[in-house]
Short mmCIF file of C-alpha atoms and ligand atoms in Angstrom, two decimals:
data_model
loop_
_atom_site.label_atom_id
_atom_site.label_comp_id
_atom_site.label_asym_id
_atom_site.label_seq_id
_atom_site.Cartn_x
_atom_site.Cartn_y
_atom_site.Cartn_z
CA MET A 929 64.92 -51.73 35.10
CA GLN A 930 65.00 -48.21 33.66
CA GLU A 931 68.28 -46.85 32.26
CA PHE A 932 68.96 -43.13 32.66
CA VAL A 933 72.12 -41.83 31.01
CA ILE A 934 73.74 -38.43 31.51
CA ILE A 935 76.36 -37.17 29.06
CA GLY A 936 78.73 -34.63 30.64
CA GLY A 937 80.48 -35.21 33.94
CA GLY A 938 80.45 -31.58 35.08
CA GLN A 939 78.51 -29.66 37.73
CA CYS A 940 75.17 -30.08 36.02
CA GLY A 941 75.51 -33.77 35.14
CA ALA A 942 76.66 -34.68 38.65
CA ARG A 943 73.86 -32.69 40.31
CA ALA A 944 71.30 -34.33 38.03
CA ALA A 945 72.55 -37.83 38.88
CA LEU A 946 72.43 -37.14 42.62
CA ALA A 947 69.00 -35.49 42.35
CA LEU A 948 67.61 -38.53 40.54
CA ARG A 949 68.48 -40.62 43.59
CA ASP A 950 67.20 -37.93 46.00
CA GLN A 951 63.88 -38.15 44.20
CA GLY A 952 63.70 -41.91 44.61
CA PHE A 953 64.75 -43.14 41.16
CA ASP A 954 65.89 -46.74 41.61
CA GLY A 955 66.91 -47.60 38.04
CA HIS A 956 70.42 -47.50 36.55
CA ILE A 957 72.21 -44.18 36.27
CA THR A 958 75.30 -43.81 34.09
CA LEU A 959 77.21 -40.51 34.05
CA ILE A 960 79.61 -40.23 31.11
CA GLY A 961 82.49 -37.75 31.23
CA GLU A 962 85.37 -37.27 28.83
CA GLU A 963 87.66 -35.64 31.41
CA ARG A 964 89.94 -37.83 33.49
CA HIS A 965 88.56 -36.43 36.77
CA LEU A 966 85.34 -37.08 38.63
CA PRO A 967 82.91 -34.13 38.36
CA TYR A 968 84.40 -31.00 39.94
CA GLU A 969 83.56 -27.35 40.54
CA ARG A 970 84.87 -24.88 37.96
CA PRO A 971 84.56 -21.53 39.81
CA PRO A 972 87.68 -22.14 41.98
CA LEU A 973 89.76 -22.67 38.81
CA SER A 974 90.06 -18.92 38.20
CA LYS A 975 90.27 -18.10 41.90
CA LYS A 976 91.92 -20.19 44.65
CA HIS A 977 93.43 -22.80 42.30
CA LEU A 978 95.53 -20.08 40.66
CA MET A 979 96.91 -18.73 43.91
CA SER A 980 99.65 -21.31 44.34
CA SER A 981 101.91 -23.31 42.07
CA VAL A 982 101.60 -26.36 44.32
CA GLU A 983 99.57 -28.99 42.50
CA SER A 984 96.10 -29.45 43.90
CA GLU A 985 93.20 -31.86 43.50
CA PRO A 986 90.03 -30.57 41.84
CA SER A 987 87.23 -29.42 44.18
CA PHE A 988 85.05 -32.45 43.57
CA VAL A 989 81.25 -32.08 43.57
CA VAL A 990 81.09 -35.20 45.76
CA SER A 991 83.53 -38.03 46.47
CA SER A 992 83.81 -41.27 44.51
CA GLU A 993 82.46 -43.03 47.65
CA THR A 994 79.27 -40.96 47.50
CA PHE A 995 78.70 -41.86 43.85
CA ALA A 996 79.29 -45.52 44.73
CA GLU A 997 76.94 -45.41 47.74
CA ARG A 998 74.25 -43.91 45.53
CA SER A 999 74.84 -46.53 42.81
CA ILE A 1000 75.76 -43.98 40.18
CA ALA A 1001 78.05 -45.50 37.56
CA ILE A 1002 80.69 -42.99 36.54
CA VAL A 1003 82.58 -43.22 33.27
CA THR A 1004 85.64 -40.95 32.99
CA SER A 1005 88.10 -40.35 30.12
CA ASP A 1006 85.58 -41.57 27.57
CA ALA A 1007 83.61 -39.23 25.31
CA ALA A 1008 80.17 -39.87 23.89
CA VAL A 1009 80.79 -39.66 20.15
CA GLY A 1010 77.47 -40.80 18.73
CA LEU A 1011 73.80 -40.71 19.61
CA ASP A 1012 71.27 -43.02 17.93
CA ARG A 1013 67.80 -41.80 18.84
CA GLU A 1014 66.05 -44.69 17.12
CA SER A 1015 67.77 -47.43 19.11
CA ARG A 1016 68.16 -45.07 22.11
CA SER A 1017 71.85 -45.69 22.50
CA VAL A 1018 74.99 -43.66 23.02
CA GLN A 1019 78.31 -44.65 21.43
CA LEU A 1020 81.49 -43.94 23.34
CA ALA A 1021 84.97 -43.26 21.94
CA SER A 1022 86.16 -46.50 23.58
CA GLY A 1023 83.76 -48.47 21.37
CA ARG A 1024 81.30 -49.15 24.17
CA SER A 1025 77.59 -48.54 23.62
CA VAL A 1026 75.17 -47.54 26.39
CA SER A 1027 71.36 -47.79 26.05
CA TYR A 1028 68.99 -45.30 27.61
CA ASP A 1029 65.32 -44.85 28.35
CA LYS A 1030 65.89 -41.19 29.20
CA LEU A 1031 68.98 -39.16 28.35
CA LEU A 1032 70.29 -35.87 29.74
CA LEU A 1033 72.77 -33.80 27.74
CA ALA A 1034 74.89 -31.78 30.17
CA THR A 1035 77.84 -31.22 27.87
CA GLY A 1036 78.68 -27.70 29.06
CA SER A 1037 80.61 -25.19 27.00
CA THR A 1038 84.10 -24.75 25.66
CA PRO A 1039 86.29 -21.64 25.29
CA ARG A 1040 85.89 -19.76 22.02
CA LYS A 1041 89.14 -20.31 20.14
CA LEU A 1042 91.46 -17.72 18.66
CA PRO A 1043 92.82 -19.37 15.48
CA SER A 1044 95.94 -17.15 15.40
CA VAL A 1045 97.35 -18.75 18.59
CA GLU A 1046 96.69 -22.34 17.49
CA GLY A 1047 99.62 -24.57 18.46
CA MET A 1048 101.60 -21.83 20.26
CA ASP A 1049 103.45 -23.06 23.36
CA HIS A 1050 102.82 -20.02 25.55
CA ALA A 1051 99.11 -19.52 24.76
CA PHE A 1052 96.37 -20.95 26.99
CA TYR A 1053 92.65 -21.13 27.67
CA LEU A 1054 91.07 -21.65 31.09
CA ARG A 1055 88.22 -24.13 31.35
CA THR A 1056 89.40 -27.33 32.98
CA HIS A 1057 91.25 -28.33 36.13
CA ASP A 1058 94.21 -29.34 33.98
CA ASP A 1059 94.22 -25.90 32.30
CA ALA A 1060 94.25 -24.24 35.75
CA GLN A 1061 97.07 -26.45 37.03
CA CYS A 1062 99.16 -25.69 33.99
CA LEU A 1063 98.51 -21.94 34.29
CA SER A 1064 99.16 -21.81 38.02
CA GLN A 1065 102.65 -23.26 37.35
CA ARG A 1066 103.33 -20.41 34.96
CA LEU A 1067 102.12 -17.58 37.20
CA VAL A 1068 105.53 -16.91 38.64
CA ALA A 1069 106.61 -13.40 39.56
CA GLY A 1070 108.67 -11.63 36.94
CA GLY A 1071 106.60 -12.74 33.98
CA HIS A 1072 104.24 -10.69 31.88
CA LEU A 1073 100.77 -12.18 31.51
CA VAL A 1074 98.64 -10.85 28.67
CA ILE A 1075 94.96 -11.68 28.70
CA ILE A 1076 92.81 -11.22 25.62
CA GLY A 1077 89.24 -10.48 26.73
CA ALA A 1078 88.01 -8.58 29.79
CA GLY A 1079 85.23 -10.97 30.76
CA PHE A 1080 84.79 -12.61 34.15
CA ILE A 1081 87.36 -15.35 33.70
CA GLY A 1082 89.99 -13.01 32.25
CA LEU A 1083 89.53 -10.51 35.07
CA GLU A 1084 89.56 -13.13 37.85
CA LEU A 1085 92.76 -14.51 36.34
CA ALA A 1086 94.20 -10.97 36.21
CA ALA A 1087 93.43 -10.52 39.93
CA ALA A 1088 95.11 -13.83 40.84
CA ALA A 1089 98.17 -13.09 38.70
CA ARG A 1090 98.63 -9.62 40.22
CA GLN A 1091 98.43 -11.14 43.68
CA ARG A 1092 101.20 -13.51 42.63
CA GLY A 1093 103.38 -10.62 41.48
CA LEU A 1094 103.12 -10.79 37.70
CA ASP A 1095 102.83 -7.84 35.37
CA VAL A 1096 99.38 -8.11 33.81
CA THR A 1097 97.87 -6.50 30.72
CA VAL A 1098 94.25 -7.12 29.73
CA LEU A 1099 93.20 -6.35 26.16
CA GLU A 1100 89.57 -5.71 25.36
CA ALA A 1101 88.29 -4.99 21.85
CA LEU A 1102 85.04 -3.42 23.11
CA PRO A 1103 84.82 0.09 24.61
CA ARG A 1104 84.61 -1.20 28.18
CA ILE A 1105 85.14 -4.30 30.32
CA LEU A 1106 82.34 -6.79 31.16
CA MET A 1107 80.26 -5.29 28.36
CA ARG A 1108 78.02 -8.32 27.95
CA ALA A 1109 76.65 -8.88 31.43
CA VAL A 1110 77.46 -6.04 33.82
CA PRO A 1111 76.01 -2.50 34.00
CA GLU A 1112 78.44 0.28 33.16
CA ALA A 1113 78.49 1.82 36.67
CA ILE A 1114 79.69 -1.46 38.23
CA ALA A 1115 82.06 -2.25 35.37
CA ALA A 1116 83.69 1.15 36.05
CA LEU A 1117 84.29 0.15 39.70
CA VAL A 1118 85.78 -3.18 38.63
CA HIS A 1119 87.99 -1.36 36.12
CA ALA A 1120 89.21 1.08 38.78
CA LEU A 1121 89.90 -1.76 41.23
CA HIS A 1122 92.09 -3.57 38.70
CA GLU A 1123 93.99 -0.40 37.86
CA ALA A 1124 94.51 0.27 41.57
CA HIS A 1125 96.10 -3.19 41.78
CA GLY A 1126 98.41 -2.39 38.88
CA VAL A 1127 96.67 -4.17 36.00
CA ARG A 1128 97.04 -2.42 32.66
CA LEU A 1129 93.60 -2.50 31.05
CA LEU A 1130 93.37 -1.47 27.40
CA CYS A 1131 89.82 -1.18 26.02
CA ASN A 1132 89.02 -0.47 22.36
CA THR A 1133 92.17 -2.45 21.61
CA SER A 1134 92.27 -5.45 19.32
CA VAL A 1135 95.09 -7.81 18.55
CA GLY A 1136 96.58 -8.21 15.07
CA THR A 1137 99.52 -10.47 14.30
CA ILE A 1138 100.85 -12.69 17.08
CA GLU A 1139 104.39 -14.00 16.73
CA ALA A 1140 105.70 -16.81 18.89
CA HIS A 1141 109.30 -16.87 20.10
CA THR A 1142 111.17 -19.11 22.52
CA ALA A 1143 110.42 -17.14 25.68
CA GLY A 1144 106.86 -16.09 24.80
CA MET A 1145 105.18 -14.07 22.09
CA SER A 1146 104.84 -10.59 20.59
CA LEU A 1147 101.42 -9.13 19.92
CA ALA A 1148 100.77 -6.31 17.47
CA LEU A 1149 97.98 -4.17 18.92
CA SER A 1150 95.52 -1.95 17.05
CA ASN A 1151 97.00 1.11 18.85
CA GLY A 1152 100.34 0.45 17.11
CA GLU A 1153 102.04 -0.98 20.20
CA ILE A 1154 104.02 -4.24 20.14
CA LEU A 1155 103.46 -6.10 23.40
CA ASP A 1156 105.73 -8.91 24.62
CA ALA A 1157 104.14 -11.61 26.77
CA THR A 1158 105.62 -14.58 28.59
CA THR A 1159 102.16 -16.12 28.87
CA LEU A 1160 99.04 -15.36 26.86
CA VAL A 1161 95.55 -16.38 27.96
CA VAL A 1162 92.61 -16.10 25.62
CA GLY A 1163 89.31 -15.42 27.40
CA ILE A 1164 86.93 -14.35 24.65
CA GLY A 1165 83.84 -16.25 25.76
CA ALA A 1166 82.57 -19.79 25.47
CA GLU A 1167 80.49 -21.79 23.04
CA PRO A 1168 77.93 -24.44 23.96
CA ARG A 1169 78.89 -28.05 23.28
CA CYS A 1170 76.14 -29.02 20.82
CA GLU A 1171 78.00 -31.41 18.54
CA LEU A 1172 76.17 -34.58 19.65
CA ALA A 1173 72.78 -32.85 19.61
CA ARG A 1174 73.40 -31.50 16.13
CA GLN A 1175 74.61 -34.82 14.82
CA ALA A 1176 71.47 -36.47 16.25
CA GLY A 1177 69.21 -33.91 14.56
CA LEU A 1178 68.00 -32.18 17.74
CA ALA A 1179 67.00 -28.52 17.52
CA VAL A 1180 69.94 -26.20 18.27
CA GLU A 1181 69.58 -22.45 18.72
CA ASN A 1182 72.50 -20.81 20.54
CA GLY A 1183 72.72 -24.05 22.53
CA ILE A 1184 70.67 -27.22 22.58
CA ALA A 1185 67.12 -25.82 22.40
CA VAL A 1186 64.85 -27.00 25.21
CA ASN A 1187 61.30 -26.13 26.21
CA THR A 1188 60.30 -24.85 29.66
CA ALA A 1189 60.53 -28.44 30.97
CA LEU A 1190 64.18 -28.59 29.73
CA GLN A 1191 63.15 -31.19 27.17
CA THR A 1192 64.79 -31.13 23.72
CA SER A 1193 62.95 -31.65 20.45
CA ASP A 1194 63.09 -35.40 21.32
CA PRO A 1195 60.87 -36.06 24.40
CA ALA A 1196 63.24 -38.76 25.70
CA ILE A 1197 66.18 -36.35 25.75
CA PHE A 1198 66.66 -33.41 28.12
CA ALA A 1199 69.44 -30.81 28.21
CA ALA A 1200 70.62 -28.57 31.04
CA GLY A 1201 73.44 -26.28 32.14
CA ASP A 1202 75.82 -24.27 29.95
CA CYS A 1203 74.97 -26.30 26.82
CA CYS A 1204 71.27 -25.47 26.56
CA SER A 1205 69.17 -22.48 25.58
CA PHE A 1206 65.81 -22.19 27.30
CA PRO A 1207 62.77 -19.88 27.42
CA TYR A 1208 62.93 -17.08 30.01
CA GLN A 1209 60.48 -14.20 30.15
CA GLY A 1210 59.54 -14.37 26.49
CA LYS A 1211 63.10 -14.78 25.23
CA ARG A 1212 65.40 -17.74 24.61
CA ILE A 1213 68.52 -17.43 26.71
CA ARG A 1214 71.60 -19.46 27.55
CA LEU A 1215 73.47 -19.01 30.82
CA GLU A 1216 77.01 -19.89 31.77
CA ALA A 1217 76.61 -19.81 35.53
CA TRP A 1218 77.29 -22.22 38.34
CA ARG A 1219 73.90 -22.03 39.98
CA ASN A 1220 72.06 -22.39 36.72
CA ALA A 1221 73.98 -25.62 36.07
CA GLN A 1222 73.15 -26.80 39.56
CA ASP A 1223 69.43 -25.88 39.47
CA GLN A 1224 68.80 -27.05 35.93
CA GLY A 1225 70.48 -30.39 36.63
CA ALA A 1226 68.12 -31.03 39.54
CA HIS A 1227 65.14 -29.70 37.64
CA ALA A 1228 65.81 -31.80 34.53
CA SER A 1229 66.09 -34.90 36.69
CA ALA A 1230 62.61 -34.27 38.19
CA ASN A 1231 61.21 -33.90 34.69
CA MET A 1232 62.98 -37.06 33.50
CA LEU A 1233 60.94 -38.72 36.23
CA GLY A 1234 57.75 -37.21 34.79
CA ALA A 1235 57.22 -34.03 36.81
CA GLU A 1236 56.67 -31.85 33.70
CA ALA A 1237 57.41 -28.74 35.78
CA PRO A 1238 58.44 -25.50 34.05
CA TYR A 1239 61.90 -24.13 34.90
CA GLU A 1240 61.30 -20.63 36.24
CA VAL A 1241 64.31 -19.89 38.42
CA VAL A 1242 65.69 -16.33 38.49
CA PRO A 1243 69.25 -16.35 37.08
CA TRP A 1244 72.00 -15.61 39.59
CA PHE A 1245 75.72 -15.16 39.04
CA TRP A 1246 78.70 -14.08 41.08
CA SER A 1247 82.34 -13.21 40.45
CA ASP A 1248 85.08 -12.63 43.02
CA GLN A 1249 87.94 -10.26 42.24
CA TYR A 1250 90.55 -9.37 44.90
CA ASP A 1251 88.50 -8.77 48.08
CA PHE A 1252 85.36 -7.78 46.21
CA SER A 1253 82.35 -9.69 44.97
CA LEU A 1254 79.93 -8.92 42.18
CA GLN A 1255 76.53 -10.58 42.27
CA ILE A 1256 73.74 -10.29 39.75
CA ALA A 1257 70.21 -11.66 40.09
CA GLY A 1258 67.88 -11.59 37.09
CA LEU A 1259 68.68 -10.21 33.66
CA ALA A 1260 69.12 -6.48 33.18
CA SER A 1261 68.86 -6.55 29.37
CA GLY A 1262 65.60 -4.87 28.39
CA ALA A 1263 65.53 -2.69 31.51
CA ALA A 1264 63.96 0.75 30.99
CA CYS A 1265 65.52 2.44 34.01
CA THR A 1266 67.99 1.82 36.83
CA PHE A 1267 67.97 2.99 40.46
CA ARG A 1268 71.02 3.01 42.67
CA ARG A 1269 71.12 2.10 46.36
CA GLN A 1270 74.45 3.27 47.79
CA ILE A 1271 74.80 1.35 51.03
CA ASP A 1272 78.24 2.64 51.98
CA GLU A 1273 81.33 3.84 50.16
CA GLU A 1274 82.20 0.34 48.94
CA THR A 1275 78.78 -1.25 48.66
CA MET A 1276 76.06 -0.60 46.13
CA ILE A 1277 73.17 -2.24 44.33
CA LEU A 1278 71.69 -1.23 41.01
CA PHE A 1279 68.03 -2.14 40.53
CA HIS A 1280 66.91 -2.52 36.94
CA LEU A 1281 63.21 -1.98 36.21
CA GLY A 1282 61.20 -2.80 33.09
CA ASP A 1283 58.96 -0.23 31.39
CA ASP A 1284 56.04 -1.64 33.42
CA GLN A 1285 58.03 -0.82 36.64
CA ARG A 1286 58.60 -4.52 37.34
CA LEU A 1287 61.96 -5.37 38.93
CA LEU A 1288 63.97 -7.32 36.32
CA ALA A 1289 67.42 -7.53 37.87
CA ALA A 1290 69.69 -6.37 40.67
CA SER A 1291 73.46 -5.98 40.34
CA GLY A 1292 75.47 -5.66 43.53
CA TRP A 1293 79.11 -4.84 44.27
CA ALA A 1294 80.69 -5.03 47.69
CA ARG A 1295 83.74 -6.02 49.67
CA GLY A 1296 83.56 -9.67 50.69
CA ASN A 1297 80.18 -11.32 50.64
CA THR A 1298 78.30 -8.52 52.37
CA ILE A 1299 75.89 -8.00 49.47
CA ALA A 1300 74.64 -11.62 49.42
CA ARG A 1301 71.59 -11.16 51.65
CA ASP A 1302 70.28 -8.12 49.77
CA ILE A 1303 70.79 -9.80 46.40
CA LYS A 1304 68.91 -12.85 47.71
CA LEU A 1305 66.02 -10.57 48.73
CA ALA A 1306 66.14 -8.87 45.33
CA GLU A 1307 65.99 -12.30 43.71
CA MET A 1308 62.83 -13.05 45.70
CA LEU A 1309 61.30 -9.74 44.59
CA ILE A 1310 62.12 -10.57 40.96
CA ALA A 1311 60.54 -14.02 41.36
CA GLN A 1312 57.41 -12.37 42.80
CA ARG A 1313 57.29 -10.10 39.72
CA ALA A 1314 57.21 -7.22 42.20
CA LYS A 1315 56.90 -3.56 41.24
CA PRO A 1316 58.62 -1.88 44.22
CA ALA A 1317 58.62 1.91 44.41
CA PRO A 1318 61.91 3.22 42.94
CA GLU A 1319 62.48 5.52 45.92
CA ALA A 1320 62.19 2.52 48.29
CA LEU A 1321 64.73 0.59 46.21
CA ALA A 1322 67.10 3.53 46.19
CA SER A 1323 66.93 4.21 49.92
CA PRO A 1324 69.26 2.10 52.13
CA ALA A 1325 66.92 2.98 55.04
CA VAL A 1326 64.18 0.78 53.52
CA SER A 1327 64.72 -2.91 54.14
CA LEU A 1328 64.29 -4.97 50.97
CA LYS A 1329 62.55 -7.61 53.06
CA SER A 1330 59.76 -5.13 53.80
CA LEU A 1331 59.06 -4.90 50.05
CA LEU A 1332 58.32 -8.61 49.69
CA SER A 1333 54.69 -9.53 49.40
CA ARG A 1334 53.64 -11.88 52.19
CA SER A 1335 51.09 -13.84 50.13
C1 FAD B 1789 87.28 -20.88 35.20
C2 FAD B 1789 85.80 -20.75 35.45
C3 FAD B 1789 85.34 -19.98 36.50
C4 FAD B 1789 83.98 -19.84 36.71
N1 FAD B 1789 83.55 -19.05 37.75
C5 FAD B 1789 82.22 -18.88 37.95
C6 FAD B 1789 81.76 -18.03 38.98
O1 FAD B 1789 82.52 -17.42 39.71
N2 FAD B 1789 80.43 -17.90 39.14
C7 FAD B 1789 79.52 -18.56 38.35
O2 FAD B 1789 78.30 -18.41 38.55
N3 FAD B 1789 79.94 -19.39 37.37
C8 FAD B 1789 81.27 -19.55 37.13
N4 FAD B 1789 81.71 -20.36 36.12
C9 FAD B 1789 80.71 -21.02 35.27
C10 FAD B 1789 80.30 -22.39 35.83
O3 FAD B 1789 81.40 -23.07 36.32
C11 FAD B 1789 79.64 -23.17 34.69
O4 FAD B 1789 78.47 -22.47 34.34
C12 FAD B 1789 79.33 -24.59 35.09
O5 FAD B 1789 80.52 -25.30 35.30
C13 FAD B 1789 78.55 -25.28 33.98
O6 FAD B 1789 78.35 -26.61 34.32
P1 FAD B 1789 77.96 -27.68 33.21
O7 FAD B 1789 77.94 -28.98 33.92
O8 FAD B 1789 76.79 -27.21 32.45
O9 FAD B 1789 79.17 -27.66 32.17
P2 FAD B 1789 80.69 -28.04 32.38
O10 FAD B 1789 81.15 -27.65 33.72
O11 FAD B 1789 81.41 -27.49 31.18
O12 FAD B 1789 80.70 -29.63 32.30
C14 FAD B 1789 80.43 -30.31 31.11
C15 FAD B 1789 81.27 -31.55 31.08
O13 FAD B 1789 80.85 -32.36 29.99
C16 FAD B 1789 81.97 -32.90 29.34
N5 FAD B 1789 81.56 -33.28 27.98
C17 FAD B 1789 81.19 -32.48 26.97
N6 FAD B 1789 80.87 -33.21 25.88
C18 FAD B 1789 81.04 -34.52 26.23
C19 FAD B 1789 80.88 -35.72 25.53
N7 FAD B 1789 80.48 -35.77 24.27
N8 FAD B 1789 81.14 -36.88 26.18
C20 FAD B 1789 81.53 -36.86 27.50
N9 FAD B 1789 81.72 -35.73 28.19
C21 FAD B 1789 81.47 -34.57 27.56
C22 FAD B 1789 82.98 -31.76 29.40
O14 FAD B 1789 84.29 -32.22 29.17
C23 FAD B 1789 82.75 -31.27 30.82
O15 FAD B 1789 83.53 -31.99 31.73
C24 FAD B 1789 83.06 -20.51 35.87
C25 FAD B 1789 83.53 -21.30 34.81
C26 FAD B 1789 84.88 -21.41 34.60
C27 FAD B 1789 85.39 -22.25 33.42
#
């Protein structure tokens, strides 16, 4: 009987295991995770899991009963520490060894560390359920939360902390927030929303010396200010978990390098989710996004079964802050021009076109989830490699559905 092994018990690994069964695989499946929990969803960790200090269970991808019914063997609290490609076996920290015919690396990513806060009691990162539980205990009114890094996770945390009554300061070394992934016009709206909720947002501000004291820490800022924090959270990005791949001699290039079939430089080993970099429209990219983890997990499993299908899904990402949602389909980097569709005072979409007029990406901002349908339609246009007329994109009177080609 065939042995398929998945390393990484996160969103991607769990989806891949379930998809293998959906596609009729009847061999053994072993899913190896180093965390103590069954696979769970990470997006709620910076949203609803921070809203209360009452301890909560993770939002599991599926229940333990479902894994059992589908004959998926789950290993928790045991890390894969070695990979022998010649004997096709994985060594676990517990001393156990697991053989594979096909292997999927779904090892995810880990927060980029700030060495100057190493070992400090009041400094945290946010990646795991246990991190979120620990932070949610500390988000008690009266404290001062300082967040280093105005990326998605830092800003979602800022929103939750303000709603729980804390003073919040966000420090960003770059000239504006969400510099990496969000167009300036939308970042400006997000910035204004946070300030309206009382967050102090300091851009162009880096952190020098950090001194720990019993009740918190003092941060020396590049603007000369000394800032006291009761809790410090570092949110300066994430790095792909490539240690096993590197040790096994697989190609690594800003993530475990895979081809369009999500296959690594060893044909028996696939990689998917946050940990891998893959070809997309002539570039090699790596995404840290829930749906990418979900889709790539299912796609890799089909290819482990021999489908050899290229992965060509349009990237999609969302972030919720206060009552608003930001959604981005496609990748705006490389866009030659942008057109704005202002749907109402609180709702807008930016369409990003390449120099050949092709739609590359759409970035939407709205209260609640009202933008979802239009972003879905934009995603379909991007997948069709459509070249819609800019004036049609900019006019709320033109339905995006009418721009889709029917063929
Ligand atoms: C707080 C937070 C909020 C987020 N919010 C959003 C959002 O709003 N929208 C969005 O699109 N995306 C969001 N994301 C991103 C999304 O959750 C990730 O892209 C997704 O979880 C990636 O799934 P993954 O399975 O590839 O990696 P992970 O979820 O990181 O799972 C990888 C797992 O593998 C384990 N592992 C690693 N190495 C080993 C090893 N050697 N042996 C055994 N186990 C190992 C890790 O411990 C981990 O449990 C958020 C992420 C975080 C952290």
